[in-house]
PDB file of C-alpha atoms in Angstrom:
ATOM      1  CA  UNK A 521      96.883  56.440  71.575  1.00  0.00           C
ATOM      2  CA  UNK A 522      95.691  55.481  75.093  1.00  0.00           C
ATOM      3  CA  UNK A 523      96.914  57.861  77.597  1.00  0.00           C
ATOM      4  CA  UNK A 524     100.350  56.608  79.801  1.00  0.00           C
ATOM      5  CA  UNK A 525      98.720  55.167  83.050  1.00  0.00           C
ATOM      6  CA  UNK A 526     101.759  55.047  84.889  1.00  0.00           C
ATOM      7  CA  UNK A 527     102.004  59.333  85.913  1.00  0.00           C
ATOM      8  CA  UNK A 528      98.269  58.716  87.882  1.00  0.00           C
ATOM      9  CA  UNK A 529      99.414  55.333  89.264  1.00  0.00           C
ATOM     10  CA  UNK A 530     102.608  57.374  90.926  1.00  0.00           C
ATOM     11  CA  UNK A 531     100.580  60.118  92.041  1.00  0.00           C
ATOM     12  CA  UNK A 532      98.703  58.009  94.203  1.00  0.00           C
ATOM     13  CA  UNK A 533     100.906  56.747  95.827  1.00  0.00           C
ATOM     14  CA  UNK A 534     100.625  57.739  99.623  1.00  0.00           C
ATOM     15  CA  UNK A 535     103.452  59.915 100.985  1.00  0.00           C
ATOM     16  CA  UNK A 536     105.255  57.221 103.218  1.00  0.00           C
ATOM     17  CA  UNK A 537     105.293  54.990  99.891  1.00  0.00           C
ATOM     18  CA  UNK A 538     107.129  57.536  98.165  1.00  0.00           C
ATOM     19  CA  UNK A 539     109.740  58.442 100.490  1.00  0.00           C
ATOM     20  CA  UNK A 540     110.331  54.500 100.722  1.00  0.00           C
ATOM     21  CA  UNK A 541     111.100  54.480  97.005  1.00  0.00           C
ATOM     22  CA  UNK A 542     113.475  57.739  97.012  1.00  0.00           C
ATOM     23  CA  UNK A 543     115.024  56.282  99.847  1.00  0.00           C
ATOM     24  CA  UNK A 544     116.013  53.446  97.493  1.00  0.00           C
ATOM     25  CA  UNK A 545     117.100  55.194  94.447  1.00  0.00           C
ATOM     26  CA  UNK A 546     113.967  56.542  92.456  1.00  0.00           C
ATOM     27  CA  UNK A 547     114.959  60.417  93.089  1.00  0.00           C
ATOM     28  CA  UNK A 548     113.000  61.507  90.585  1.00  0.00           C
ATOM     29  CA  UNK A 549     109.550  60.261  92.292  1.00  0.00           C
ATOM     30  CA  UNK A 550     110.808  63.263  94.776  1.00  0.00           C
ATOM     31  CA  UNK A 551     108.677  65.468  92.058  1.00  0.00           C
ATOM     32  CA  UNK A 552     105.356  63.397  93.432  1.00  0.00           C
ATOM     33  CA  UNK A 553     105.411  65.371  97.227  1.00  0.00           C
ATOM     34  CA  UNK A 554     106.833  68.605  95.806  1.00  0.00           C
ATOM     35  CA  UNK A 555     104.182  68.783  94.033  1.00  0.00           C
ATOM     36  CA  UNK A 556     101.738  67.604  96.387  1.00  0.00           C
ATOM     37  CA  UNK A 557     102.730  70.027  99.088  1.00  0.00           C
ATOM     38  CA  UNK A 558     103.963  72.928  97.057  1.00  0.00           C
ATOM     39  CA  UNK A 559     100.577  74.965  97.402  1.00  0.00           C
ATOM     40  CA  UNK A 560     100.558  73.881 101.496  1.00  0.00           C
ATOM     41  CA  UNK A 561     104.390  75.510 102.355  1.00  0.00           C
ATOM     42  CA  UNK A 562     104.706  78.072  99.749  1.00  0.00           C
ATOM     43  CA  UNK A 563     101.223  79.673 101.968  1.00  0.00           C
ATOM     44  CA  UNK A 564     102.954  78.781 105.167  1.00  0.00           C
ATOM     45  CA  UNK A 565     106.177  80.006 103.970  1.00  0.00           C
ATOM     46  CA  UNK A 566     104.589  83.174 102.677  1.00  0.00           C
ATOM     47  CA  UNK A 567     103.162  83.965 105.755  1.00  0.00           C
ATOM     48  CA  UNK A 568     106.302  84.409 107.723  1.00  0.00           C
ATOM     49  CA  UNK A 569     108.365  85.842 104.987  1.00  0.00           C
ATOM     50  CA  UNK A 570     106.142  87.950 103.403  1.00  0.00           C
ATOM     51  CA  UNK A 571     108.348  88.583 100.353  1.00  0.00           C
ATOM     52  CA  UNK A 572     107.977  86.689  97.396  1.00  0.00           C
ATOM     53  CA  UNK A 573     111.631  86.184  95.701  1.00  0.00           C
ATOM     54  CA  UNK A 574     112.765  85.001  99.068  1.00  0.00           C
ATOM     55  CA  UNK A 575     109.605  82.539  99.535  1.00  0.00           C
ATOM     56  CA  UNK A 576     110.893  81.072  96.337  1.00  0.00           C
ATOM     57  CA  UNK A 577     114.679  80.484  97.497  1.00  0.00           C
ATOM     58  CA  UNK A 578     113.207  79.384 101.135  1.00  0.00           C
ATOM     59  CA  UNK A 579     110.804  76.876  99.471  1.00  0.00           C
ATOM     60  CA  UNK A 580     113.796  75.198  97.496  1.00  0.00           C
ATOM     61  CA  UNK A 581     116.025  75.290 100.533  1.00  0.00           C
ATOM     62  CA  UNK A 582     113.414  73.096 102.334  1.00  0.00           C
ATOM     63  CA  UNK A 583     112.975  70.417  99.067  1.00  0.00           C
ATOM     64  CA  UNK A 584     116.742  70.456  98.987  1.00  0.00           C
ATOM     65  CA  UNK A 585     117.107  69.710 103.281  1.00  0.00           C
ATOM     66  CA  UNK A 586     114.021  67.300 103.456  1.00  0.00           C
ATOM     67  CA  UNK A 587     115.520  65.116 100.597  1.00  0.00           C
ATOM     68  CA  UNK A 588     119.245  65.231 102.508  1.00  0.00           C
ATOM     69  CA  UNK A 589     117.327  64.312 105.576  1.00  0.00           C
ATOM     70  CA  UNK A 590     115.451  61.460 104.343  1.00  0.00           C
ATOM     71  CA  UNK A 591     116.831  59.167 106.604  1.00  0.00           C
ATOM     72  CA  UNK A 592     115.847  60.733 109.543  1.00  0.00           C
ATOM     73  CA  UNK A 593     112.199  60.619 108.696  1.00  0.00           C
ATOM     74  CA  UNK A 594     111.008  57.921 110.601  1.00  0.00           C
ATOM     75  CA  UNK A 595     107.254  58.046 110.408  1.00  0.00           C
ATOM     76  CA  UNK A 596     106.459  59.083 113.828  1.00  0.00           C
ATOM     77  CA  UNK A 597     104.314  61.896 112.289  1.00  0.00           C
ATOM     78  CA  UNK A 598     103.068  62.046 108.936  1.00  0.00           C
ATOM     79  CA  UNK A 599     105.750  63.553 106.223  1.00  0.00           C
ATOM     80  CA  UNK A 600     103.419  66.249 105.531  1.00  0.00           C
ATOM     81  CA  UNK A 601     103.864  67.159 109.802  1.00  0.00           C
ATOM     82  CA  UNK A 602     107.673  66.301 109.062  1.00  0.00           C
ATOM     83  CA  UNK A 603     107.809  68.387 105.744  1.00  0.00           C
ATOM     84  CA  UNK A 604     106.026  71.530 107.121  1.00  0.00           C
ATOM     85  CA  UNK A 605     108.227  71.786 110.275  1.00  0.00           C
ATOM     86  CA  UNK A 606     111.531  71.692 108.220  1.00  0.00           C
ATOM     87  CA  UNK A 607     109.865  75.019 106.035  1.00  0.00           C
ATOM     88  CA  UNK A 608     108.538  76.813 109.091  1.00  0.00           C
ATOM     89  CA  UNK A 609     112.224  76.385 110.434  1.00  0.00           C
ATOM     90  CA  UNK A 610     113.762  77.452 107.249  1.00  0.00           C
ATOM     91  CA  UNK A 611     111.168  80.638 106.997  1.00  0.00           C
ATOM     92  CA  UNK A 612     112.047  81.721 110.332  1.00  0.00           C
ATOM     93  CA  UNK A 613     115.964  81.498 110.099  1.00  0.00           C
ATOM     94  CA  UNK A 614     115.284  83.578 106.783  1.00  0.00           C
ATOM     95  CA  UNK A 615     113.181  85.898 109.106  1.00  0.00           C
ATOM     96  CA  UNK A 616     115.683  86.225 111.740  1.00  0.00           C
ATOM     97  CA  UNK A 617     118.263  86.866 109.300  1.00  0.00           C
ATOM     98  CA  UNK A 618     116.477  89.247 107.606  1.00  0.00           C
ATOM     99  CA  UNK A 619     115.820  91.133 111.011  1.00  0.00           C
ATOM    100  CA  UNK A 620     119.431  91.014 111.546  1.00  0.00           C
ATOM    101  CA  UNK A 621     120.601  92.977 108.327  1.00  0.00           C
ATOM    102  CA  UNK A 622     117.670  95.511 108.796  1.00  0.00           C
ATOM    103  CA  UNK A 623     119.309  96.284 112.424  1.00  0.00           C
ATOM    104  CA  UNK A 624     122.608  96.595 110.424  1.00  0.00           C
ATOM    105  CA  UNK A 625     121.279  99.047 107.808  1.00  0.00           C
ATOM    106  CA  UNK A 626     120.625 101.727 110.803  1.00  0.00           C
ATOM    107  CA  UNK A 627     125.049 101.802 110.867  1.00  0.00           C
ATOM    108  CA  UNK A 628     125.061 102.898 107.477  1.00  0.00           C
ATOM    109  CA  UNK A 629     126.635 106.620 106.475  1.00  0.00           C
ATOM    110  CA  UNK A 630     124.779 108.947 105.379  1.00  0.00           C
ATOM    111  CA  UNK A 631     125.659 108.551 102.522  1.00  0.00           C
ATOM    112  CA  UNK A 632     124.806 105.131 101.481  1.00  0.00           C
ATOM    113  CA  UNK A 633     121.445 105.547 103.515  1.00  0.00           C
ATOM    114  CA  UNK A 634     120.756 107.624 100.934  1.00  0.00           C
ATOM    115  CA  UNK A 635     121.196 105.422  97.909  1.00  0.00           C
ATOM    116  CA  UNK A 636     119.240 102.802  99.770  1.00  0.00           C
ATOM    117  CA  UNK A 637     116.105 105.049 100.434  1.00  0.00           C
ATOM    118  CA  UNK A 638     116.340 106.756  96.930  1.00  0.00           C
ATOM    119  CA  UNK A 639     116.065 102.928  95.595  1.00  0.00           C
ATOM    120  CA  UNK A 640     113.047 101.948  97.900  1.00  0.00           C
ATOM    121  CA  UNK A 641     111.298 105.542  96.860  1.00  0.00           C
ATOM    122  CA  UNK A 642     111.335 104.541  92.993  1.00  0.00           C
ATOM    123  CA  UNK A 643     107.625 104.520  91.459  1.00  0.00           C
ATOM    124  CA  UNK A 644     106.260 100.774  91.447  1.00  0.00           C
ATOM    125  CA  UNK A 645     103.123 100.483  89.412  1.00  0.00           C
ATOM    126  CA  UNK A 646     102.045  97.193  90.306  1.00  0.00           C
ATOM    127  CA  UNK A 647     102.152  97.933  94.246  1.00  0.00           C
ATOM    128  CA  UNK A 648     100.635 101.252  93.674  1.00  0.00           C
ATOM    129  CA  UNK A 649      97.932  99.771  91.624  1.00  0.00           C
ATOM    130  CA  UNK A 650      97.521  97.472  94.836  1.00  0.00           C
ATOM    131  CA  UNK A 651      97.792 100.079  97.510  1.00  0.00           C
ATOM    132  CA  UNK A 652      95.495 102.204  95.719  1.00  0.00           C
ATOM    133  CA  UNK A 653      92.986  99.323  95.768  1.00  0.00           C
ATOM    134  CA  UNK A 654      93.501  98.442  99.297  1.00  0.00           C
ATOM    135  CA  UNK A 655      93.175 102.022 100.033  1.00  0.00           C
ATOM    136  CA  UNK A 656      89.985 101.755  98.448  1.00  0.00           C
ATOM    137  CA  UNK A 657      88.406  98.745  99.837  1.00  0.00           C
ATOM    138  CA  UNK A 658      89.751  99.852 103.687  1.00  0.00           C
ATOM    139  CA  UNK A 659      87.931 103.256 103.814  1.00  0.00           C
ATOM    140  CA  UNK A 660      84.750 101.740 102.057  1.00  0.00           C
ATOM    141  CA  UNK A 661      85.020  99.683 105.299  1.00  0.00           C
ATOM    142  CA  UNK A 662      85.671 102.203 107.138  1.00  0.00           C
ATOM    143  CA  UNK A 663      82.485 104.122 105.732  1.00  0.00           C
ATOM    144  CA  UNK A 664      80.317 101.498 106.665  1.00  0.00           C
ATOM    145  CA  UNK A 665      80.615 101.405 110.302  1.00  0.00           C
ATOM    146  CA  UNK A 666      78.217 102.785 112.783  1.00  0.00           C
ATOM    147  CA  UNK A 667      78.970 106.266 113.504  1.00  0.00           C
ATOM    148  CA  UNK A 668      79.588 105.815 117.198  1.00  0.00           C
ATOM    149  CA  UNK A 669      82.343 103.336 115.801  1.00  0.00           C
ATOM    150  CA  UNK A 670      83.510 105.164 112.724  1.00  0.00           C
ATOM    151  CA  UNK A 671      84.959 107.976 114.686  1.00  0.00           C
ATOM    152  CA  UNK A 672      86.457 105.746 117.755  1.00  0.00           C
ATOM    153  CA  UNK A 673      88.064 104.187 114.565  1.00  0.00           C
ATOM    154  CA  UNK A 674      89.485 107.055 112.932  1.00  0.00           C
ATOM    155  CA  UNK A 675      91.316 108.784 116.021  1.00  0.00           C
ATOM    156  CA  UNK A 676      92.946 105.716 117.104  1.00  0.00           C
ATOM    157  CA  UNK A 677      93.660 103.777 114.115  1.00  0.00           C
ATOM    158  CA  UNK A 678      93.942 106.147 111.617  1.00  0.00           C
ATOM    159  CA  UNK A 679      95.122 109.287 113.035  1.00  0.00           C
ATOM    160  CA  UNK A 680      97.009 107.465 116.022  1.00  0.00           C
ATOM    161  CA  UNK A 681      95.415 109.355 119.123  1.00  0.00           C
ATOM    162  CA  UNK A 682      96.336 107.041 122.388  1.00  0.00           C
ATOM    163  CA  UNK A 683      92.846 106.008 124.390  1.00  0.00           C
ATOM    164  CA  UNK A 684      92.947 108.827 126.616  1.00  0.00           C
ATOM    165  CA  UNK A 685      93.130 111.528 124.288  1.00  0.00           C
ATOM    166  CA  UNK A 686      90.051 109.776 122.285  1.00  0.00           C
ATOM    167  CA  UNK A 687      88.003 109.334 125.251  1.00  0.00           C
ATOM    168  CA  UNK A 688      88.455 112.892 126.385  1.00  0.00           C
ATOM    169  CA  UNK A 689      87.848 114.448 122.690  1.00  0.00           C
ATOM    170  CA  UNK A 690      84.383 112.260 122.389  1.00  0.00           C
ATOM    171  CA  UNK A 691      83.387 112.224 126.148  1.00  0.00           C
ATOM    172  CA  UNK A 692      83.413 108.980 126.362  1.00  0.00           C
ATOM    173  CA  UNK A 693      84.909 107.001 129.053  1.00  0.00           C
ATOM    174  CA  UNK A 694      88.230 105.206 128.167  1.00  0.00           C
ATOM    175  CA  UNK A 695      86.782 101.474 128.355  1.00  0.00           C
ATOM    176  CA  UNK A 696      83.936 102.527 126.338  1.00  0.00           C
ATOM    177  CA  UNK A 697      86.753 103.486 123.116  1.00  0.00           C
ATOM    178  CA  UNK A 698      88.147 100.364 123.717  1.00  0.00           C
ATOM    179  CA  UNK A 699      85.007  98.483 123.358  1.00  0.00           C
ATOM    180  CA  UNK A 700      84.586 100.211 120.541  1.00  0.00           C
ATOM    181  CA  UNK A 701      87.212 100.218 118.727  1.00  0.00           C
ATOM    182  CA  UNK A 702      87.566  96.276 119.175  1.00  0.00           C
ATOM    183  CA  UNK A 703      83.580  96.123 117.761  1.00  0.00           C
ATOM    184  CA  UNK A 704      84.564  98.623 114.905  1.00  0.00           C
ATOM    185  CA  UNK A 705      87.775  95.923 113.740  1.00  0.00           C
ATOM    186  CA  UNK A 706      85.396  93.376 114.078  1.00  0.00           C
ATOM    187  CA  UNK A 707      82.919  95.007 111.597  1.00  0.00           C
ATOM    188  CA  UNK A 708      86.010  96.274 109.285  1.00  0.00           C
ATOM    189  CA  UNK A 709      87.140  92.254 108.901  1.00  0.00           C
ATOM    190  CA  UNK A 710      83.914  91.332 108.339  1.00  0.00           C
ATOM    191  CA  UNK A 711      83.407  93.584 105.830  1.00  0.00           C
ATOM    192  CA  UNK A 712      86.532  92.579 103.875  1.00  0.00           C
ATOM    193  CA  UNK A 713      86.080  89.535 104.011  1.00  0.00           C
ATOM    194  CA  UNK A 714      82.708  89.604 102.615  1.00  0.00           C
ATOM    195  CA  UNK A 715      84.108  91.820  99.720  1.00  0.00           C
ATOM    196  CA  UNK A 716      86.869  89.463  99.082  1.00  0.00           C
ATOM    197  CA  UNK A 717      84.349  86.739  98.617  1.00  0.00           C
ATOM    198  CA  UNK A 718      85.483  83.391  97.116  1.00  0.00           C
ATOM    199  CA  UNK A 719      88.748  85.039  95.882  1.00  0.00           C
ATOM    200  CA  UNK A 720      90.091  84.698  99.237  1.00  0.00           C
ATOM    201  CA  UNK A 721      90.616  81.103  98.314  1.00  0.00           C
ATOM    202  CA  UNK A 722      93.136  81.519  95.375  1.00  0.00           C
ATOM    203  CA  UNK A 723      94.912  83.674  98.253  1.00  0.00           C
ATOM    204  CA  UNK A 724      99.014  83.110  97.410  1.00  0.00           C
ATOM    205  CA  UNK A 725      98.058  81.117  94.322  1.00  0.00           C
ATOM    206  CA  UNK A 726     100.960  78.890  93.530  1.00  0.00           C
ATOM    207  CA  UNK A 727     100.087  78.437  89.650  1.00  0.00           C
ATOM    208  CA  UNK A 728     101.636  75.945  87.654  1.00  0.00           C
ATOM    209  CA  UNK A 729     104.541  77.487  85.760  1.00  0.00           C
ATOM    210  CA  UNK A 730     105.977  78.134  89.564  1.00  0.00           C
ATOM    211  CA  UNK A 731     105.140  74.712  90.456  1.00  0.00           C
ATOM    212  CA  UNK A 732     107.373  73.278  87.603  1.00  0.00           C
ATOM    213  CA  UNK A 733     110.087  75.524  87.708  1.00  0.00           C
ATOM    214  CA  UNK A 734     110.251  74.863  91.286  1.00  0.00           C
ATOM    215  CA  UNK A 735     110.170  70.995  91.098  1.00  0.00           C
ATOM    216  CA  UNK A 736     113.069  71.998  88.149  1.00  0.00           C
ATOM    217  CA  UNK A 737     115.423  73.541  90.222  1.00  0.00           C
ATOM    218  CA  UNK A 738     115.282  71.287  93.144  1.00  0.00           C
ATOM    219  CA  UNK A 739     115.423  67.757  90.848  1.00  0.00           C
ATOM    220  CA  UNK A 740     118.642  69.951  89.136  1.00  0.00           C
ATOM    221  CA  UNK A 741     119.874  69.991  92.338  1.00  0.00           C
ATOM    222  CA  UNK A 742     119.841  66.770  93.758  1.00  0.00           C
ATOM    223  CA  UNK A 743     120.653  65.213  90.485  1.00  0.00           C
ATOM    224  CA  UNK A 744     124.244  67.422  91.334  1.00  0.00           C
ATOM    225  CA  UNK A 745     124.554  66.203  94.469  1.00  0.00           C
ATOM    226  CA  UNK A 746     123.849  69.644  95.886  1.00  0.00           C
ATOM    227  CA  UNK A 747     121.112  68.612  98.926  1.00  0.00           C
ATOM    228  CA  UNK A 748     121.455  70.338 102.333  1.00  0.00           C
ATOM    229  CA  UNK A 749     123.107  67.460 104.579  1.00  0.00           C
ATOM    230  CA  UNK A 750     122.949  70.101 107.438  1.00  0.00           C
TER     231      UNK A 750
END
């Protein structure tokens, strides 16, 4: 059986082509630019959010208010301009919110302070796993820089002594730490960098199961009549 033609024909379809068609009734051709741009805002999105249930729930929220704000797309950028702006504003509303119930935690009693910590303190083998790793790969870094460096490093990043305090314990004049210490960051990124290699690439992978169930939800949503009209 010759393969359906008609899936590749869609997908080529430029953007502006397929918001035309959505606009007039083909909803489901909505899946074609979710999954085109997927990878792009789920990195974006993960960079202001940082926390990967609620990258999830913002990336839907921005399908869900692009597709009730069709008709406001106009074309005076590109969609994928148009599309990135409405995530960046969603991610940082998140953010702000976010910010705003961490303030409120510090009004807590004592009490429930106390559950909340005890939670956040519970053994996660996964991020230890990572941390340990990190751990790893940051004082390997850390070994590697030239002595002079190494020890600017240390007191100021690692154990937290201000400028003053370095420059007086090495002798050194305070410019001269500063230098340093900006040389010794440079050689640290370098460094990891060069260990992370090609992998940095598949950096916030957005594999295909999340892809789908993604482009799921979102086509479950619309096809309720559930988009974000505001």
């Amino acid at each position: 059986m010759q393969p359906d033609p008609k899936p590749l024909a869609l997908a080529i379809l430029d953007d502006e082509t397929v918001v035309s068609r959505v606009k007039q009734g083909e909803v489901a051709l909505f899946e074609i630019v979710m999954r085109r741009y997927n990878q792009r805002l789920y990195r974006i999105i993960r960079s202001i959010l940082g926390s990967d249930p609620d990258v999830e729930d913002v990336l839907q929220e921005a399908y869900l208010k692009a597709y009730g704000h069709l008709g406001q797309f106009e074309g005076r950028s590109s969609f994928a301009t148009w599309l990135t702006k409405i995530a960046v504003h969603e991610a940082t509303a998140r953010a702000r919110r976010g910010r705003r119930f961490q303030t409120s935690e510090v009004t807590m009693g004592d009490e429930e302070r106390g559950v909340v910590e005890l939670r956040s303190e519970l053994p996660d083998p996964e991020q230890n796993a990572a941390q340990h790793e990190l751990r790893h790969l940051i004082e390997e870094a850390v070994d590697h820089l030239p002595d002079s460096f190494r020890e600017v490093f240390v007191m100021r990043e690692i154990e937290q002594m201000n400028q003053a305090e370095t420059a007086q314990c090495l002798g050194l004049k305070e410019e001269t730490v500063k230098t340093r210490l900006h040389r010794a960051r440079g050689h640290i990124e370098r460094h990891l960098l060069q260990r992370a290699g090609q992998g940095i690439r598949t950096a916030y992978a957005f594999g295909d199961s999340r892809c789908t169930r993604i482009v799921t939800i979102v086509l479950q949503e619309i096809a309720g009549g559930r988009s974000r009209d505001s």
